XYZ file of C-alpha atoms in Angstrom:
641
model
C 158.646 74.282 -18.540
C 158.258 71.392 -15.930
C 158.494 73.694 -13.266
C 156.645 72.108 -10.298
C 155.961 75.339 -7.959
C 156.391 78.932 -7.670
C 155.887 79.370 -3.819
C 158.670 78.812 -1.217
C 155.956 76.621 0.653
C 155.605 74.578 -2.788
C 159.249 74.424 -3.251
C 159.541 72.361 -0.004
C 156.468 70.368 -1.404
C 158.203 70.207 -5.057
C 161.558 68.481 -3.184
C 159.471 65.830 -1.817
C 157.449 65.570 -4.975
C 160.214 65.897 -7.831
C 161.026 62.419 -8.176
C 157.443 61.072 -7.503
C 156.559 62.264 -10.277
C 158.413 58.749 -12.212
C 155.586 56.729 -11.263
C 153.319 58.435 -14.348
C 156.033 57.405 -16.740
C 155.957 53.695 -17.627
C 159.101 52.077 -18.136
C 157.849 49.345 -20.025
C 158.060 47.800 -22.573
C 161.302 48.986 -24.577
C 161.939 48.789 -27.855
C 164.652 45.980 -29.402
C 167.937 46.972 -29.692
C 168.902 49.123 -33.071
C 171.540 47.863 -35.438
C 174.870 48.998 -36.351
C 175.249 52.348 -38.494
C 173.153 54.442 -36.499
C 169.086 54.197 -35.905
C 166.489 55.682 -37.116
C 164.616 58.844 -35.036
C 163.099 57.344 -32.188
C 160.307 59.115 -30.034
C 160.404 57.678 -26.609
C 156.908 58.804 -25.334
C 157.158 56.740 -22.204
C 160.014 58.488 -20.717
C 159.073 61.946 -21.714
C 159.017 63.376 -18.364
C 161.394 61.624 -15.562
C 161.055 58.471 -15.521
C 161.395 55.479 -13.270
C 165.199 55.360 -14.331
C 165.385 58.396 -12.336
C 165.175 56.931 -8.795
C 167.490 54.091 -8.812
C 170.062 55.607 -6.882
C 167.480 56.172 -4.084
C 167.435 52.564 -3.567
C 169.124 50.060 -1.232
C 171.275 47.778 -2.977
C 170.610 43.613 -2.371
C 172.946 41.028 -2.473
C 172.551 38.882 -5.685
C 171.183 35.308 -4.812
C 173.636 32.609 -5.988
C 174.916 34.440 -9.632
C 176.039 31.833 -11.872
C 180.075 31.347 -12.412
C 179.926 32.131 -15.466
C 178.553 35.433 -15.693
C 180.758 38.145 -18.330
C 179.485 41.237 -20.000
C 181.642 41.929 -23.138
C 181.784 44.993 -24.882
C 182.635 45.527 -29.016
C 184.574 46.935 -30.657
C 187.097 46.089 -28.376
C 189.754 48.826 -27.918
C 189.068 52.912 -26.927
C 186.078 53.938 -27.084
C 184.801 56.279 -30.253
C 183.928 59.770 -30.158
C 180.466 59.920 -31.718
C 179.307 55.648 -32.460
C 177.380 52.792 -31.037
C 179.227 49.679 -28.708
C 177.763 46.409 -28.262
C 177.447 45.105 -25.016
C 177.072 41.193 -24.825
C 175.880 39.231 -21.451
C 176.445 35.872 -21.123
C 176.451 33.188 -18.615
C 173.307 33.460 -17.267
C 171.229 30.770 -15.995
C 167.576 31.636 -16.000
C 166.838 34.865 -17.790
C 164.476 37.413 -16.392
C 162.668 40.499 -16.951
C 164.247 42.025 -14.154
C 167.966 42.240 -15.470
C 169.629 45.658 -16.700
C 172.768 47.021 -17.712
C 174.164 50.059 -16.806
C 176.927 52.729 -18.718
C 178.204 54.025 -15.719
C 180.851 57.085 -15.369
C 183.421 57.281 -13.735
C 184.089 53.638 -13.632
C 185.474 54.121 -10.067
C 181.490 55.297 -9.483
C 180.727 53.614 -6.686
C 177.490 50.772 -7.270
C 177.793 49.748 -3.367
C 175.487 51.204 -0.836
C 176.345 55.247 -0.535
C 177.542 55.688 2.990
C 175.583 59.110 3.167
C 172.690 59.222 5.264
C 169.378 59.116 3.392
C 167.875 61.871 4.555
C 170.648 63.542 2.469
C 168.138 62.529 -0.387
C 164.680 63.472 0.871
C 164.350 66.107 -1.735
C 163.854 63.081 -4.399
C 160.827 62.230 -2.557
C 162.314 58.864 -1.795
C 162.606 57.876 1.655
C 164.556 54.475 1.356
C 167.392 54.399 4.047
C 170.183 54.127 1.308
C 170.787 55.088 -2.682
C 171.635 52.333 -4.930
C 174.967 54.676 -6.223
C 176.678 57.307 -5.074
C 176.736 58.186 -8.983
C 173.844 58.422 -10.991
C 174.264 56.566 -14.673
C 174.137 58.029 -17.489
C 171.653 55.420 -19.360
C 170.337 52.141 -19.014
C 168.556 48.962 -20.755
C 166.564 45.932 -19.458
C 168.381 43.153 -20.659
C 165.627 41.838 -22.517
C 165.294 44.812 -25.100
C 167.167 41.784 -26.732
C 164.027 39.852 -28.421
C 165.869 36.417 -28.192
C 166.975 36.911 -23.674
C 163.699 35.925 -22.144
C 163.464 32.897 -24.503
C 167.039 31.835 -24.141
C 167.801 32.046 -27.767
C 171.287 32.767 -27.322
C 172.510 30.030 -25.507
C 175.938 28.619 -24.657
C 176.878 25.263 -23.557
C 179.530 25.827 -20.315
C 180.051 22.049 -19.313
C 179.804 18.963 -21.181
C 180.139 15.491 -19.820
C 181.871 12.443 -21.521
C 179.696 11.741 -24.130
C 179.765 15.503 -24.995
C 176.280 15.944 -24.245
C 175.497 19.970 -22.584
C 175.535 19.329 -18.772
C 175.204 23.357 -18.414
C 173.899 25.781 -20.412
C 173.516 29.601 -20.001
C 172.177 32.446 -21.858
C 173.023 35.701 -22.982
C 171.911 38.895 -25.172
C 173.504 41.677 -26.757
C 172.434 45.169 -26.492
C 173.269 48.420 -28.246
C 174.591 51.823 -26.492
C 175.204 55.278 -28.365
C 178.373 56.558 -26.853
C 180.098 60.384 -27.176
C 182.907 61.585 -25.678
C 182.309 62.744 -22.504
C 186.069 62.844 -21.528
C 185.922 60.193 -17.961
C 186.120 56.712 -18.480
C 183.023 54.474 -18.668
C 182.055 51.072 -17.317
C 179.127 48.623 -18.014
C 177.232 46.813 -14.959
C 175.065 44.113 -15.001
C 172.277 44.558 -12.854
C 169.160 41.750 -11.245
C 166.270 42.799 -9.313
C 164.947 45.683 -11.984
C 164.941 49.383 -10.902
C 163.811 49.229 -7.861
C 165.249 46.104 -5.805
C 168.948 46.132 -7.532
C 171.885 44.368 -7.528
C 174.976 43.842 -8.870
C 175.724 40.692 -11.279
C 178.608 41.732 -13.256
C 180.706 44.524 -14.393
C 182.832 45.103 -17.567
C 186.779 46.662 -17.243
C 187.086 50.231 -17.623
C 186.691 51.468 -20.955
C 188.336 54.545 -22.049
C 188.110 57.262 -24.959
C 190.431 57.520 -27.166
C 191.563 61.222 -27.158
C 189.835 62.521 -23.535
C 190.683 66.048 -24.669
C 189.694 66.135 -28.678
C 187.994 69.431 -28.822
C 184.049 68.622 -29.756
C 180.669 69.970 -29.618
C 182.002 73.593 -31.517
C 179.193 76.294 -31.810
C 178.878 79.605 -32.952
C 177.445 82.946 -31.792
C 177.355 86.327 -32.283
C 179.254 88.636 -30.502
C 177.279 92.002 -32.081
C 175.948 93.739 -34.635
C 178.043 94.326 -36.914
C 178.504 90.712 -38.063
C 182.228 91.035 -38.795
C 183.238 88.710 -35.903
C 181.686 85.424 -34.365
C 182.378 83.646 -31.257
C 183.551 79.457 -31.442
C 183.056 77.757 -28.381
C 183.837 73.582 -27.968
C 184.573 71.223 -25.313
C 187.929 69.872 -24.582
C 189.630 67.821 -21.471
C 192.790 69.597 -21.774
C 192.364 73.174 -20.541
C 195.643 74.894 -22.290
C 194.974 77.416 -24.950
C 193.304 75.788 -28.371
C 192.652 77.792 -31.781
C 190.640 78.180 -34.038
C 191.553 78.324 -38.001
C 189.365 80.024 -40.732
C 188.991 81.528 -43.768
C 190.902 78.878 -45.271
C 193.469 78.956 -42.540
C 194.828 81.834 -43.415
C 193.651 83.610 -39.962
C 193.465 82.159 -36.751
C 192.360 83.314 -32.827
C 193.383 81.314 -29.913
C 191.019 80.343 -27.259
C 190.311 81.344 -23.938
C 189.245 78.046 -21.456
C 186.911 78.402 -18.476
C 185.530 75.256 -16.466
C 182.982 74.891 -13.244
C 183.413 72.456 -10.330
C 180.782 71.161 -7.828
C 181.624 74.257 -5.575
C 179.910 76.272 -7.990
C 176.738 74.508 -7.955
C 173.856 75.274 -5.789
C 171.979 73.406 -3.343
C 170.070 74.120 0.399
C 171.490 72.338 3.852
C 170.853 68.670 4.542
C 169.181 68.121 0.878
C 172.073 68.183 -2.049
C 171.184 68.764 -5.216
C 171.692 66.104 -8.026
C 174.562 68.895 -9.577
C 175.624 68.631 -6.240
C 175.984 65.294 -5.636
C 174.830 62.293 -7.792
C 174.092 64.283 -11.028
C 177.937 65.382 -11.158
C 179.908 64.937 -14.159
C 182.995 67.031 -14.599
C 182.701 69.379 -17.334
C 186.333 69.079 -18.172
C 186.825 72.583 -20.257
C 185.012 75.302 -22.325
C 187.262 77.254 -24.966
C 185.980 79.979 -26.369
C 187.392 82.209 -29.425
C 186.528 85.352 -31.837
C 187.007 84.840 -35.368
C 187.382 88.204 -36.573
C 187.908 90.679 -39.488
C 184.870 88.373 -41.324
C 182.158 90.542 -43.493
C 178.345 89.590 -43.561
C 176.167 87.287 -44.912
C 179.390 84.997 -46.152
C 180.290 81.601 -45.736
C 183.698 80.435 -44.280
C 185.517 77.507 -43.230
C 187.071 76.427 -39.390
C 188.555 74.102 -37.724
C 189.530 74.306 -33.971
C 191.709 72.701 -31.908
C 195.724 72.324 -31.225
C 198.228 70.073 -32.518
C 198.645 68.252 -29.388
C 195.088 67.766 -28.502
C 193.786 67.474 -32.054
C 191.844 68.980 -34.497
C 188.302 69.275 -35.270
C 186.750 68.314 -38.723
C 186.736 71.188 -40.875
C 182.985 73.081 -41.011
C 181.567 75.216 -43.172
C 179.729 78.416 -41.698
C 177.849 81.411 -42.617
C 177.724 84.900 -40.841
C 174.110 86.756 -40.363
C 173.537 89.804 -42.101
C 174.471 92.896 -40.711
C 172.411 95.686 -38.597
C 170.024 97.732 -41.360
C 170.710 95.280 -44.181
C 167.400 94.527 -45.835
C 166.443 90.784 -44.576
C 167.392 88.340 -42.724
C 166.082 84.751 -41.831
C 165.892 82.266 -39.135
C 164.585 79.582 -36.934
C 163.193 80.073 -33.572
C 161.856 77.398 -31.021
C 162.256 76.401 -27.127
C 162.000 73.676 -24.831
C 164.267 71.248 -26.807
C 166.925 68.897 -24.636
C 167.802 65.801 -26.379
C 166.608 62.176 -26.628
C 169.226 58.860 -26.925
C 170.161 57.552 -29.615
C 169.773 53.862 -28.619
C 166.726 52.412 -26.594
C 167.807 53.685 -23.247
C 166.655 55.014 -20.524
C 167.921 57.981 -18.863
C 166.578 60.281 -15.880
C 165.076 63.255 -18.554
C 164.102 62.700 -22.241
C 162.343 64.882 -24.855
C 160.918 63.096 -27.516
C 160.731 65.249 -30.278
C 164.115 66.619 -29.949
C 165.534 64.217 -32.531
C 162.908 64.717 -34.715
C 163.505 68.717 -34.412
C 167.553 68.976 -34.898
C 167.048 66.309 -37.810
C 164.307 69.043 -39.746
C 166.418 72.291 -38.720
C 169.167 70.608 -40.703
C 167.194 69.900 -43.698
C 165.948 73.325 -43.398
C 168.991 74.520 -43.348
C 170.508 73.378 -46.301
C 168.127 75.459 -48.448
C 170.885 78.248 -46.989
C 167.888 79.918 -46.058
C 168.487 80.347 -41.944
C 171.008 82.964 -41.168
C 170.570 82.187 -37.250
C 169.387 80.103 -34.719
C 167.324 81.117 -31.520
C 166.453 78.675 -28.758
C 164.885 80.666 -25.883
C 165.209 78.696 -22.671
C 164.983 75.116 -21.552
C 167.985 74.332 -23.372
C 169.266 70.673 -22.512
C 167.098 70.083 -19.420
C 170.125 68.590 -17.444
C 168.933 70.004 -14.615
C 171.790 68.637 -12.666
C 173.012 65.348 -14.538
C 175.636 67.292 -15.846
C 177.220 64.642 -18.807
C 173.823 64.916 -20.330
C 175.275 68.100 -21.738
C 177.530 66.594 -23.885
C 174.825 64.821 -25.244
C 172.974 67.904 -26.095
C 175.881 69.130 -27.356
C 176.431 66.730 -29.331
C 172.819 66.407 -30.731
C 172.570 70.295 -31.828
C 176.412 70.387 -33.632
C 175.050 69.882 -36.968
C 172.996 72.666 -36.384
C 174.674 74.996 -34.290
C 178.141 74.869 -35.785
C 176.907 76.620 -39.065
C 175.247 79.352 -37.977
C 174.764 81.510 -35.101
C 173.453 79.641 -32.192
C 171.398 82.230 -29.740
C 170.257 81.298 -26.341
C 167.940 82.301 -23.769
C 167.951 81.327 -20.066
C 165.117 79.166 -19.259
C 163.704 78.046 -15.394
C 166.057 74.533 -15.939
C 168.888 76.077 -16.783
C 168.729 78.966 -13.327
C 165.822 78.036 -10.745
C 166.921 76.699 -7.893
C 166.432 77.428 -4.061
C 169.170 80.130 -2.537
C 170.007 81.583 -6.694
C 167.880 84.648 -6.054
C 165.714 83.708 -8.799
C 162.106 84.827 -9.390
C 160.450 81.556 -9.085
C 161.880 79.399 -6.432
C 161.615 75.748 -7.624
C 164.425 72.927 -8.568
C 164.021 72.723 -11.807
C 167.867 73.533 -12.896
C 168.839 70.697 -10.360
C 171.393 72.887 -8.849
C 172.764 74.623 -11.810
C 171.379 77.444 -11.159
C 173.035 78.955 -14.520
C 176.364 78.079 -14.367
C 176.733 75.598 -16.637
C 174.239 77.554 -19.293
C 176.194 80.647 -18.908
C 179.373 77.966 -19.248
C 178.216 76.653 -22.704
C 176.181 79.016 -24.095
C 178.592 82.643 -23.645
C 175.839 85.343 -24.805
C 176.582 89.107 -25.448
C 175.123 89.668 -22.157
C 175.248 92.556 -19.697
C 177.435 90.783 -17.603
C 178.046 87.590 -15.814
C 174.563 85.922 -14.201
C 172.974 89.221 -16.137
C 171.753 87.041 -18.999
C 170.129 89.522 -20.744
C 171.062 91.037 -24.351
C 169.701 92.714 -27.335
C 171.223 91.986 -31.073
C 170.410 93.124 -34.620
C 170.386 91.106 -37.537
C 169.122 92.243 -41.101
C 166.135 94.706 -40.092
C 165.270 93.175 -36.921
C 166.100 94.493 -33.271
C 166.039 91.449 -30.972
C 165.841 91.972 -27.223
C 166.604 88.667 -25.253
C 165.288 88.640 -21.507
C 165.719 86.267 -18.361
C 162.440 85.430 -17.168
C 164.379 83.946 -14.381
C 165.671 87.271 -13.365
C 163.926 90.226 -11.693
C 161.914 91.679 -14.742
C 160.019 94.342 -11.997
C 160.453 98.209 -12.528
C 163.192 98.842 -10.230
C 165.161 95.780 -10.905
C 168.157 96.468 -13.365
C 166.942 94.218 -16.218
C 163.462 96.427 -16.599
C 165.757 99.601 -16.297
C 168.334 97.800 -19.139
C 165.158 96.752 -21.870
C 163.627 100.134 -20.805
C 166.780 101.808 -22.277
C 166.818 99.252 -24.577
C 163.513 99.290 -26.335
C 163.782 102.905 -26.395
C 167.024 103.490 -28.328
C 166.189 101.540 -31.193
C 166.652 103.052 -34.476
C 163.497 102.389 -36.595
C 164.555 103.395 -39.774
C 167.823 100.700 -38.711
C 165.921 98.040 -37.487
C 162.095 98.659 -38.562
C 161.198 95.552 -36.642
C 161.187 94.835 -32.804
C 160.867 91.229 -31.435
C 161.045 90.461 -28.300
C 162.186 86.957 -27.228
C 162.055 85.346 -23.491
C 161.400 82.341 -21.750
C 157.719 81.865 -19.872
C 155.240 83.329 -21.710
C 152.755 86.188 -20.937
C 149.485 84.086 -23.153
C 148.999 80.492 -23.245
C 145.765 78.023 -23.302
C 147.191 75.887 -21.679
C 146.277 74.901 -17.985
C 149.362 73.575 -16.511
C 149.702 73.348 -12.031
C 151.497 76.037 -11.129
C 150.078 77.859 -14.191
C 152.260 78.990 -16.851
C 151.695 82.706 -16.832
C 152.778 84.441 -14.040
C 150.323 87.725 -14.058
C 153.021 89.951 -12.334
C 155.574 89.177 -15.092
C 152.368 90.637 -17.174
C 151.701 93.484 -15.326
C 155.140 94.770 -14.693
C 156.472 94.210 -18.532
C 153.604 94.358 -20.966
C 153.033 98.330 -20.703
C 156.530 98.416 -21.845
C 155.839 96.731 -25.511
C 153.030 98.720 -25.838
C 154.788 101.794 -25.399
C 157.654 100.816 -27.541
C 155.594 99.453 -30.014
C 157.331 95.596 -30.112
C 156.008 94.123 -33.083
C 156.114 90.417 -32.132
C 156.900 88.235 -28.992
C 158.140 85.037 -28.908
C 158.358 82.795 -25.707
C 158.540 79.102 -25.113
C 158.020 77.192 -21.650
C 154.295 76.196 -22.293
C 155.099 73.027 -24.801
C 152.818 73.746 -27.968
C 152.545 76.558 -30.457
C 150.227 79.175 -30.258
C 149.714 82.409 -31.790
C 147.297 85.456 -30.392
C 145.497 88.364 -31.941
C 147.439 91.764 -31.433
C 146.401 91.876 -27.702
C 147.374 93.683 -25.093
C 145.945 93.053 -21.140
C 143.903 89.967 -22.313
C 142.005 92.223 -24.971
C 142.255 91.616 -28.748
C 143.250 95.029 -30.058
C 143.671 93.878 -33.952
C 143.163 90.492 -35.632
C 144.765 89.849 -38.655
C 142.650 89.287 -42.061
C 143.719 87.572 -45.381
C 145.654 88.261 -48.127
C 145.497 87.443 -51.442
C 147.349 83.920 -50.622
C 145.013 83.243 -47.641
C 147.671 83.748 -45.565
C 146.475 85.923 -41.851
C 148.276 89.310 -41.708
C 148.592 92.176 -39.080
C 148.695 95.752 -40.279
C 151.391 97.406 -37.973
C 150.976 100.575 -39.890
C 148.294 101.114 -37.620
C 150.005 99.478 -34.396
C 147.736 98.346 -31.683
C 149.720 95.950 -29.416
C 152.255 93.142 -30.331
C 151.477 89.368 -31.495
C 152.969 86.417 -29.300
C 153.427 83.327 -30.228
C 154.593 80.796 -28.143
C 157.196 78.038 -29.804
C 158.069 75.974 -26.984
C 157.569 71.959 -29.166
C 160.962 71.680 -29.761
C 161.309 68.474 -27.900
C 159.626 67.941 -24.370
C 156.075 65.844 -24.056
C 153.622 68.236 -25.621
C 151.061 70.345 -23.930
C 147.561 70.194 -24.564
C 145.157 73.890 -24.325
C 142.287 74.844 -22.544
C 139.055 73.425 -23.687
C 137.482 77.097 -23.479
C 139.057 79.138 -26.390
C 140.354 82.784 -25.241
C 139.304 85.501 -27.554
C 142.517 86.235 -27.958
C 143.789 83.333 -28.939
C 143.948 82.731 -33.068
C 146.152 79.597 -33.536
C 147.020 76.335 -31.155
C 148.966 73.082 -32.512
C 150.266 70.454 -30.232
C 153.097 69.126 -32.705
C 156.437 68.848 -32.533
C 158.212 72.197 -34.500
C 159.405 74.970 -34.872
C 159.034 78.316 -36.225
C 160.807 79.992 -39.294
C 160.762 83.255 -39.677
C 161.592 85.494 -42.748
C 161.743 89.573 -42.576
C 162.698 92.668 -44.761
C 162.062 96.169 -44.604
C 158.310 95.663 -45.191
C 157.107 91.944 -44.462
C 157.761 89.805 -41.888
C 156.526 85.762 -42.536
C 156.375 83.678 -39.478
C 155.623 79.984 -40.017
C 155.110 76.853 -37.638
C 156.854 73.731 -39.302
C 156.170 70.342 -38.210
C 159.393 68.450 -37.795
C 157.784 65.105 -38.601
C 156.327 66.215 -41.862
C 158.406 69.605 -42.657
C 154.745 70.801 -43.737
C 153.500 74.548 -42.787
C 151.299 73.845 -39.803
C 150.443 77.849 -39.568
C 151.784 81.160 -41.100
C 151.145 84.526 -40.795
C 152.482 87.650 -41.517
C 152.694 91.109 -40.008
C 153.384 94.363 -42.961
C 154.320 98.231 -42.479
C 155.185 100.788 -45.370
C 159.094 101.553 -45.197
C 160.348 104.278 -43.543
């Protein structure tokens, strides 16, 4: 969600608006700096939306006043950089501690952190009018030097000068802070910053730091490429763009990869106002391989590993196809709205606090080997044009998504932007406007920018739509799920769901609102007349189930069964149940004081929903990630065919 408009008129008032929006969002105070192995979840509630981090390369950059001599910012473990770990950064030399200092991970390290020498009108779409940006290159995180609990107080002190009798003639102090690091392929350096956020300037940097192994292939994640379940798609990041493999079934098969990559051309943006993908936000993807492991049989586990002996190899994983088309279950997880959170104290320009939380319970979920698949439908890192922040989302859903089939949805910050021909015209992809989703995340869609696709698994016909897209009668997604909906074998696939992005219910009363009647109008007649069982869309941040309604009425509410448990007899189909399952990271939404009639559940936690079917039963329940307790369930029954 976090869409700000849906007019053209309130697009022009969202680019002078987007970045105002940091002044809701306190920045202080952090929280100390985490020890060494990694920390525990962390929900950073002040920084849900974007925060005051976000505008500090809209700012004019001051000259330091008098810096001490003996400034140095250290970082350990010396040597290359690590993969996946944490890096201590160390300050020292400084003479009178304050509240104002920061430090910086900034990539490139030849990013520039002198005044940009573009006009500053260039940047009038972040709502900041100051004559000049801090950096021509935004940074990828950030922490106030006195996260460390012993800076302000000088508890860390150094003597730098002594005279005769040895007595301190100087002394300076220092603090050491922690940063979570992944390999994001481009060198890194660490600045020292005075004056805060919003009056910088620079104190000290650190020498470039590099990864060890640029192009190690990383991030791997699986999809489905059909039906059938015999083959599945392996996609990972890699610097090095020359064909990689990938080895399964014990190494005894392999497929070689096919890479594909996106530069700043292929970003969007308007005249005079450059989007952050543009511009600031860039971050070169390096490249995306993607390969088909084939000739694999359903519902079985294998092994992979992908890479190339001269790049590397990945660690070997253990996966698990779905089940087939017409088998007799299947099971999986379904949420939206997720992006990722650091793994340090940072700051960065866009965090979702319960993301953490959310990966961390999927995982435990799935080692019950109960989730066959994965669906996330839309919102998927919220990047929105700070394009490393992918590889931190990447990073964050490998546990997850390397074991089982990882299915996507496009959501408004992955495609809206002004001039991408989408339905809503507002920045929230930051100039993405799909590419690097589409990049990532390679669906069995209808074609390229067609992000649309239907897939069975067990007995379960899912169609997967782009809100984003045209979804009116004469557009060629309507005629596509039209064709769609209507070929489905029921005694296949007994059970339709249909998944999307922005919802067509929701309680909550968000500005723009988050149902967009003409999406209603133009695509609820056609799950009526196909008789979709159950909807599931995201955007709106909360869970919340309806009756089975159709045009705001309440056609069938479900009653009890012997468990207590609410269930919806579809052998007398009415209209589908939607449930919206969009808490799978981003600040929570809160409902509408005045309760529709349609309306049957609403939580504001942080979850997810699993979901179990067969022939006859399908069991849909809202987890809480915090607790891993059922938060709501429900089921909807029909006699076999």
């Amino acid at each position: 969600m976090g869409s700000l408009s849906s007019s053209p008129r309130g697009f022009l008032l969202a680019l002078l608006g987007l970045y105002a929006m940091a002044g809701s969002c306190s920045a202080f105070p952090l929280p100390p700096p985490l020890p060494l192995p990694p920390p525990p979840v962390m929900l950073h509630d002040s920084f849900a939306g974007k925060s005051e981090f976000r505008t500090i390369n809209r700012r004019p950059l001051e000259s330091c006043f008098n810096p001490s001599p003996y400034l140095s910012i250290d970082v350990s473990p010396g040597g290359p950089l690590p993969d996946d770990g944490f890096v201590n950064v160390t300050v020292g030399g400084v003479y009178r501690p304050d509240g104002s200092h920061w430090v910086a991970m900034i990539t490139p390290s030849n990013s520039s952190v002198a005044g940009c020498p573009l006009s500053g009108v260039n940047y009038v779409e972040t709502g900041d009018l100051a004559k000049l940006p801090l950096l021509c290159h935004n940074p990828v995180k950030a922490q106030l030097v006195k996260s460390d609990p012993d800076y302000l107080g000088c508890r860390k002190a150094a003597c730098q000068k002594r005279d005769g009798s040895g007595a301190c003639k100087v002394r300076t102090c220092g603090a050491t802070l922690t940063f979570h690091v992944v390999n994001f392929r481009t060198d890194v350096e660490f600045v020292f910053f005075s004056g805060g956020f919003r009056t910088p300037c620079v104190l000290k940097r650190s020498g470039v730091l590099r990864f060890a192994n640029p192009a190690k292939p990383l991030h791997g994640h699986l999809s489905s490429t059909d039906s059938t379940a015999t083959s599945m798609k392996l996609t990972w990041v890699s610097g090095d763009g020359r064909p990689q493999q990938v080895q399964y079934a014990g190494g005894s098969r392999s497929a070689a990869s096919e890479a594909t990559t996106f530069t700043q051309k292929d970003m969007c943006s308007v005249p005079v106002l450059p989007s952050p993908a543009k511009d600031f936000g860039w971050h070169d993807p390096g490249y995306i391989h993607s390969a088909v492991m084939t000739g694999l049989q359903p519902s079985q586990s294998y092994d992979y590993r992908y890479g190339s002996d001269s790049v590397g190899w990945s660690d070997t994983v253990k996966f698990r196809t779905p089940p087939a088309a017409g088998s007799d279950e299947v099971s999986f997880v379904i949420y939206g709205d997720m992006g990722k959170a650091p793994l340090d104290p940072s700051v960065e320009h866009y965090i979702q606090p319960g993301s953490i939380s959310v990966t961390r319970a999927v995982a435990k979920e799935m080692q019950t080997g109960k989730v066959d698949s994965i669906f996330h439908i839309g919102d998927i890192s919220y990047a929105t044009g700070f394009l490393v922040e992918w590889d931190f989302f990447l990073h964050l859903i490998r546990p997850i998504a390397s074991q089982v089939a990882y299915m996507t949805a496009i959501g408004n910050h992955e495609r809206d932007y002004a001039g991408s021909h989408s339905v809503y015209v507002t920045p929230d992809s930051g100039g993405e406007c799909g590419v690097a989703y589409e990049s990532y995340f390679p669906m069995p869609a209808a074609g390229k920018d067609k992000p649309w696709y239907s897939i069975e698994q067990g007995s379960v016909h899912f169609l997967v739509m782009s809100t984003e897209h045209s979804w009116s009668e004469k557009s060629e997604q309507y005629k596509w799920m039209e064709k769609d909906l209507s070929s489905v074998d029921r005694t296949r696939t007994p059970w339709v769901f249909f998944l999307g992005h922005r919802p067509m219910y929701s309680s909550n009363l968000g500005i723009p609102t988050s149902v967009d009647p003409n999406f209603v109008d133009s695509v609820e007649p056609l799950l009526l007349k196909n008789k979709v069982d159950l909807v599931f869309f995201g955007h709106v941040h909360n869970y919340e189930r309806t009756c089975a309604v159709y045009q705001g009425d309440c056609r069938g509410k479900p009653r009890k069964d012997a468990n207590g448990i609410d269930t919806y007899d579809n052998n007398n189909y009415t209209a589908p149940v939607h449930a919206v399952v969009g808490a799978a990271g981003f600040k929570l939404d809160g409902f509408s004081i005045i309760r529709q009639s349609w309306s049957i559940s609403r939580i504001s936690e942080f979850g997810y929903a699993r979901v179990h079917a067969t022939k006859t039963d399908v069991l849909v329940q809202f987890v809480s990630s915090s607790t891993m307790e059922i938060r709501d369930q429900f089921r909807i029954v029909k006699e076999g065919r």
